[in-house]
Coordinates of C-alpha atoms in Angstrom, one line a residue:
M1 CA 18.1 -48.2 -75.0
K2 CA 20.7 -46.3 -73.0
N3 CA 21.6 -49.5 -71.1
A4 CA 21.9 -51.7 -74.2
P5 CA 25.7 -51.4 -74.4
K6 CA 26.0 -52.3 -70.7
L7 CA 23.6 -55.2 -71.0
L8 CA 25.6 -56.5 -74.1
L9 CA 28.9 -56.2 -72.2
I10 CA 27.4 -58.0 -69.1
S11 CA 25.9 -60.7 -71.3
F12 CA 29.2 -61.2 -73.1
L13 CA 31.2 -61.4 -69.9
L14 CA 28.7 -63.9 -68.4
M15 CA 28.8 -66.0 -71.5
A16 CA 32.6 -66.0 -71.6
I17 CA 32.7 -67.0 -67.9
G18 CA 30.0 -69.6 -68.2
C19 CA 31.3 -71.1 -71.5
K20 CA 35.0 -71.3 -70.5
N21 CA 35.1 -75.1 -70.1
E22 CA 33.1 -75.7 -73.3
T23 CA 35.5 -73.7 -75.5
Q24 CA 38.5 -75.7 -74.4
N25 CA 38.0 -78.2 -77.3
D26 CA 37.7 -81.4 -75.2
T27 CA 40.8 -80.6 -73.2
A28 CA 40.7 -82.2 -69.8
V29 CA 40.0 -79.8 -67.0
A30 CA 41.8 -80.3 -63.7
A31 CA 39.4 -81.6 -61.0
E32 CA 40.5 -78.9 -58.6
N33 CA 39.3 -76.2 -61.0
T34 CA 35.8 -75.9 -59.5
G35 CA 35.6 -72.1 -59.6
S36 CA 32.4 -70.6 -60.9
A37 CA 31.3 -67.2 -61.5
E38 CA 28.7 -65.9 -59.1
I39 CA 27.0 -62.5 -59.1
S40 CA 26.0 -61.5 -55.7
V41 CA 23.9 -58.5 -54.9
E42 CA 24.2 -57.3 -51.3
A43 CA 20.8 -56.2 -50.1
K44 CA 21.0 -53.1 -48.1
P45 CA 18.1 -52.0 -45.9
A46 CA 15.9 -49.4 -47.5
T47 CA 16.7 -46.0 -46.1
P48 CA 14.1 -43.3 -45.8
K49 CA 14.2 -40.3 -48.0
S50 CA 14.5 -38.0 -45.1
L51 CA 14.5 -38.2 -41.3
N52 CA 11.0 -36.8 -41.0
Q53 CA 9.8 -40.1 -42.4
V54 CA 11.6 -42.2 -39.8
T55 CA 9.2 -43.5 -37.1
A56 CA 10.2 -43.7 -33.4
K57 CA 10.3 -47.5 -33.8
E58 CA 12.7 -47.3 -36.7
A59 CA 14.9 -44.7 -35.0
F60 CA 15.3 -46.9 -31.9
E61 CA 16.3 -49.9 -34.0
L62 CA 18.7 -48.1 -36.4
K63 CA 22.3 -47.5 -35.7
P64 CA 23.6 -43.9 -35.9
S65 CA 25.6 -44.8 -39.0
E66 CA 22.4 -46.0 -40.7
I67 CA 20.8 -42.6 -40.0
Y68 CA 23.6 -40.1 -40.6
C69 CA 26.3 -39.9 -43.3
K70 CA 29.9 -40.7 -42.4
D71 CA 30.8 -37.0 -41.6
S72 CA 28.0 -36.4 -39.2
V73 CA 27.8 -39.6 -37.3
P74 CA 27.6 -38.6 -33.6
K75 CA 30.5 -39.4 -31.3
N76 CA 30.6 -40.6 -27.6
K77 CA 27.6 -39.3 -25.6
E78 CA 26.4 -37.0 -28.3
V79 CA 22.6 -37.2 -28.5
Y80 CA 21.4 -37.8 -32.1
A81 CA 17.7 -38.5 -31.5
V82 CA 15.1 -38.3 -28.7
I83 CA 12.0 -40.4 -28.6
V84 CA 9.1 -39.4 -26.3
D85 CA 6.2 -41.9 -25.8
W86 CA 3.2 -41.2 -23.6
T87 CA -0.2 -42.6 -22.9
L88 CA -2.9 -40.4 -21.6
S89 CA -6.6 -41.4 -21.4
S90 CA -5.9 -44.4 -23.8
N91 CA -4.4 -42.1 -26.4
K92 CA -0.9 -43.2 -27.3
N93 CA 1.5 -40.6 -28.8
S94 CA 5.1 -40.9 -29.9
L95 CA 7.5 -38.5 -31.4
V96 CA 11.1 -38.7 -32.5
A97 CA 13.3 -35.6 -33.0
F98 CA 16.7 -35.6 -34.6
K99 CA 19.7 -33.4 -34.0
S100 CA 19.4 -32.1 -37.6
G101 CA 15.9 -30.7 -36.8
E102 CA 13.6 -33.2 -38.4
A103 CA 10.8 -34.9 -36.4
S104 CA 8.1 -37.4 -37.0
I105 CA 5.0 -37.9 -34.9
L106 CA 2.5 -40.7 -34.2
L107 CA -0.8 -39.4 -32.8
N108 CA -3.0 -42.1 -31.3
G109 CA -1.7 -44.7 -33.8
I110 CA -1.8 -42.4 -36.8
D111 CA 1.6 -41.7 -38.4
I112 CA 1.8 -37.9 -39.1
Q113 CA 4.4 -37.2 -41.8
F114 CA 4.9 -33.9 -43.6
E115 CA 6.7 -33.7 -46.9
M116 CA 8.8 -31.0 -45.2
N117 CA 8.6 -30.2 -41.5
P118 CA 7.3 -26.8 -40.7
Q119 CA 10.1 -24.4 -39.6
S120 CA 8.8 -24.5 -36.0
F121 CA 9.6 -28.2 -35.9
N122 CA 13.2 -27.6 -36.7
S123 CA 13.8 -25.2 -33.8
L124 CA 11.7 -27.4 -31.4
S125 CA 13.5 -30.6 -32.5
T126 CA 17.0 -29.1 -32.0
S127 CA 15.9 -27.7 -28.6
L128 CA 14.6 -31.1 -27.6
I129 CA 18.0 -32.6 -28.4
E130 CA 19.8 -29.9 -26.4
K131 CA 17.6 -30.4 -23.4
A132 CA 17.9 -34.1 -23.5
E133 CA 21.7 -33.8 -23.5
K134 CA 21.4 -31.8 -20.2
A135 CA 19.0 -34.4 -18.7
L136 CA 21.0 -37.5 -19.7
S137 CA 22.3 -38.0 -16.2
S138 CA 18.7 -38.8 -15.1
C139 CA 18.4 -41.7 -17.6
T140 CA 19.2 -45.3 -17.2
P141 CA 20.5 -47.6 -20.0
A142 CA 17.8 -49.1 -22.3
T143 CA 18.0 -52.1 -24.5
E144 CA 14.4 -52.2 -25.7
R145 CA 11.6 -49.8 -26.2
T146 CA 8.3 -50.6 -24.4
E147 CA 5.0 -48.9 -24.3
P148 CA 4.3 -46.6 -21.4
A149 CA 1.6 -47.4 -18.9
Q150 CA -1.5 -45.3 -18.5
N151 CA -0.6 -41.6 -17.7
Q152 CA 3.1 -42.4 -18.0
V153 CA 5.8 -40.8 -20.2
K154 CA 9.0 -42.5 -21.4
V155 CA 11.8 -40.4 -22.8
Y156 CA 14.4 -42.4 -24.8
V157 CA 17.7 -40.5 -25.4
L158 CA 19.7 -42.1 -28.3
T159 CA 23.5 -41.4 -28.2
A160 CA 26.4 -42.7 -30.1
D161 CA 27.4 -45.0 -27.3
G162 CA 24.0 -46.3 -26.3
K163 CA 20.3 -45.7 -25.6
Y164 CA 18.9 -44.4 -22.4
V165 CA 15.5 -44.0 -20.9
Y166 CA 13.7 -41.9 -18.3
E167 CA 10.2 -43.0 -17.3
N168 CA 7.7 -41.5 -14.9
K169 CA 4.1 -40.6 -14.4
I170 CA 3.1 -37.4 -16.1
N171 CA 2.3 -35.7 -12.9
E172 CA 5.8 -36.6 -11.5
F173 CA 7.8 -35.0 -14.3
K174 CA 7.8 -31.6 -12.6
K175 CA 10.0 -33.0 -9.9
N176 CA 12.9 -33.3 -12.3
K177 CA 13.5 -29.9 -13.9
E178 CA 15.7 -31.1 -16.8
M179 CA 13.3 -33.9 -17.8
Y180 CA 10.3 -31.6 -17.4
D181 CA 11.9 -29.2 -19.9
V182 CA 12.3 -32.2 -22.3
F183 CA 8.6 -33.2 -21.8
E184 CA 7.4 -29.6 -22.2
T185 CA 9.3 -29.2 -25.5
A186 CA 8.0 -32.5 -26.8
T187 CA 4.4 -31.3 -25.9
N188 CA 5.0 -28.1 -27.8
L189 CA 6.2 -30.1 -30.8
L190 CA 3.1 -32.2 -30.6
L191 CA 0.9 -29.1 -30.5
Q192 CA 2.8 -27.6 -33.5
S193 CA 2.0 -30.8 -35.5
R194 CA -1.7 -30.5 -34.8
K195 CA -1.6 -26.9 -35.9
A196 CA 0.2 -27.8 -39.1
L197 CA -2.5 -30.4 -40.1

């Protein structure tokens, strides 16, 4: 019954607004007075409880301001998230790592979420972000996220001013040192998730 006074007040206000013309004792109401009281509730998208519950798909679609609070929204080319997708022997894996250290993983179509990421996730996630910042010059702008082909890896680097992608066959990654470091860190993060299960 805590909310009873609030409900009573709201009911009274709505009744006063709704009955305004009825209590005017048959006084003519000007035709231009067509105002009505409306209560509008703006629906906001549901936000996850923590970033380790945000899937790679959601991370790609959300704006930085929908992920981070006002004080920590990234600026310019600052990397705020990295998504790594790869397909190997018909197994599709995805992971997303955030600059704050959280990560979420999709192993062969199964979403792996931990109530709290193991400590090793935090250091690997932040390391992945740092390495992706160094490799950003190897990426091209991306407007959509598509599945990698067989034995292919796609690395999506999400920055404040846009999304970028680097894609290549797994066996070709060693030719680009910075991107290979990103892929190697992503692989370590994936291995840590399997150990934590």
